[in-house]
Amino acid sequence: MSTDAALWAAWAKAGGSQCHPLMGHVLDTAAVAERLMELVLGPRCREELRAAFEPLGQAERWIATLCGLHDLGKYSPTFQGLQVELAVARFDASAAADVRSVRKRAGLGRRIDTPHGLVTTLHLKDLLLRWGASPDTAEVLAVALGGHHGHFPDGAAVRQARREVNNHGGHRWRGWRDDLVSEVLAVRGLAEPSETRWQDVHVSVGAAVGFAALTTISDWIASDTENFPYADGRDLPAYAHQAEELAVLAVDRLGLRPWTPPARFGELFPGKPPRPVQVLVEQMTLDRDEPSLIIVEAPTGEGKSKAALQAAAALMAKNDLMGTYVAMPTQATSNQMLIELEELVAELGDDVTVRLIHSTAKDHLSERATTPTGVGYDEQQEGDVGAQEWFTRKKNLLAPVGVGTIDQALKAVIRSGHDFVRLAALANKVVVIDEVHAYDTYMSTLLDRLLAWLGRLGTSVVMLSATLPSGRRQELVAAWQSGLLRCLPREVPAMEPCAGYPRVSLAGTGRPVARAAGVSKLNTDRTLRLSRVRDEDVVDWALGQAAGGRSVVVMHNLVRRAAATHAAVEKRIAAQPKALRPRLIMINGRLAVGARRVVEAELQAAFGEGGERPRQGAIVVSTQVLEQGLDLDFDAMLSDLAPVDWLIQRAGRLHRHSRDAARGEPVLAIAGVVDTETGPLFPPYLETVYAPMTLLRTWALLHHRTSLDLPGEVPGLVDALYGAPEAIACPAGWEEAWRVAAEKLERKRKTAERNARLMYLPHPSAVAHLSELTRHSKHTGRTRDR
């Protein structure tokens, strides 16, 4: 039935039963909730919620019916007073007087009445207590229902609402609300509460989060008049049956259907022989029937993304999950992964829609829709406008298959309205998080809290990294397991040691394990020649490398440096004969979306797998945008000094697709550092990108080296950089710079951790009241430190 405010009039017994908008919306919402339970809530949430209500019998029926009662507070003078003339026409004189007494006075800018969610909370708490529920159970269920507009009411707000008798109507209106509830229970075929064991109902925090999210999502769907048009019927049982039929259609219209891809790698990616890491991941996940955390560490080019999708498919199949959300570090990498997922779905002949989820997704999709060669855009997507529009903002993570930025997932643990919906939306999926090493202290602190909540809700997670410090790996595992095992991170089982690399780590309810994997022939014993290039020689180096027809990339840490190098190279190339001019391409994060897409397509066509490399050579000048996402292959690279893990990540773009001897040896030249007797100097403003201490420790590791042996040296270098302070000795003469940088890094780390703690939810094991999840709400845009 319609939820238009003008149609909300209280239910009156005088003329007999009548299916007015409030009663209709109760039945609509209950029908949707019963339909959604399997689709929205994850297995762990469902199990805990069903177990909580099992003592009553018909557990799912009770859960869905309570969801339907979320708007019970609208049966009150304060809400009916929003449409006074309509309301008083349907009440007797005394009830009409109650409504008039709380009507909003003309000229008053804001509402000062009691929100209907608070009336719902106080009434249902009292009602549940009268039914025999414990105070804790009555509180958590009433607060969960009262918070359906996004914020859970706390005790002080409910006590204040109780004192405002004129707003909620006192005993008379309470009796009418009780009558409505009794009518609903009868129509829904539920037993008299006095005949049930409400004293045995106990609701965990995981069940409460799931219950609150189910209520809110069901309300959203049931409030759409296209799903439930207004019908002024009087036969409540008949309408309840009709509501159930409409609920099926409404949910189906949104495409809330499980994705069921094949679980074996060979079936998911036919014709593509699995690499060693992919074989190990399949062995460890194929029969995994409990919530799991998998961390895949391997060099670029070993197929981590495909391994993650196979792991997700296997976990989805064995754990009865809805789908997956692939979280990428940036919008650009999200856009690239969208193409890969759409191609995979198309090759499988699947009709599932892959949703792009980030702040500029709509602009990206709109632009792609006007591009004839836009991958994955077709007439079916044009016909899916209604569902596309529904999956926006707080609803976007509900999509069965999504790809977007890590920020969209991190929003779930920032204290804000409807954060519980975001948590529940992730709970029925496998969450894949790429480039785990890419996040700074602030984001990593939020990520750890997200993992704790995902673990608590029984959400499986797959994490990918080329360069992950061993200490960080243990932190990630401990964070997730602390949620799963309902303890603190320091109380989880110690992880088995594993010195091998590549490696796959696996955690569940038992002790985490790690297994070493082999590497493909492409990455076996790769030796990079290291060299130093002065800033004033960068242009000469690039032109010299490209002169033999090689494809070269120059990667700077700052846009101003990249722009200066591009301008200098462009000027020098213009002076050369046309036949000898290498192709020059510039890319950075400040390009407009459309321009960047054109450049990315050009890069992919030339340097992607199977690309047609320019015969006259090429020079690509970029910022860090090429570190991730685009699958490109170059012959030589000049990089500004960056933390050693990022240098290794960048070097993964050298001989990525082929190690043909004719290409010569892969070269990694380092610029952006000037040695002095008191330590290295870095370009101005670089400390806004990387911590000086991290650069000092990296340079202490590398400044005397002439080569890097990959992948064998990766774990040692990364652990040395991010390990104990004494893991790297301070070179002579650097002591003062080293001390100042170390102190600055520690201050920055503490500040970032403090800033993140001010934003995130309490640990799931420390939640005493649901209101703690939405109290003192923060802006969800603060997923990154400013």
PDB file of C-alpha atoms in Angstrom, residues 19 52 77 339 375 451 471 480 491 593 598 609 648 660 668 739:
ATOM      1  CA  CYS A  19      -7.055  -2.182   5.494  1.00  0.00           C
ATOM      2  CA  ALA A  52      17.078 -16.330  18.669  1.00  0.00           C
ATOM      3  CA  PRO A  77      -1.068  11.912  17.769  1.00  0.00           C
ATOM      4  CA  ILE A 339      35.593  -4.697 -17.612  1.00  0.00           C
ATOM      5  CA  VAL A 375      32.866  -3.029 -23.126  1.00  0.00           C
ATOM      6  CA  LEU A 451      37.602  -7.096   9.081  1.00  0.00           C
ATOM      7  CA  GLY A 471      53.603  -8.319  10.737  1.00  0.00           C
ATOM      8  CA  TRP A 480      39.158 -10.829  11.139  1.00  0.00           C
ATOM      9  CA  GLU A 491      43.427 -13.483  21.862  1.00  0.00           C
ATOM     10  CA  VAL A 593      37.788  11.078 -16.727  1.00  0.00           C
ATOM     11  CA  VAL A 598      41.326   7.490 -23.950  1.00  0.00           C
ATOM     12  CA  GLU A 609      48.999  -8.404 -23.396  1.00  0.00           C
ATOM     13  CA  ILE A 648      58.811  -3.777  -6.459  1.00  0.00           C
ATOM     14  CA  ASP A 660      62.130 -12.885 -24.674  1.00  0.00           C
ATOM     15  CA  LEU A 668      64.997  -0.231 -13.115  1.00  0.00           C
ATOM     16  CA  ARG A 739      66.122  10.638  14.207  1.00  0.00           C
TER      17      ARG A 739
END
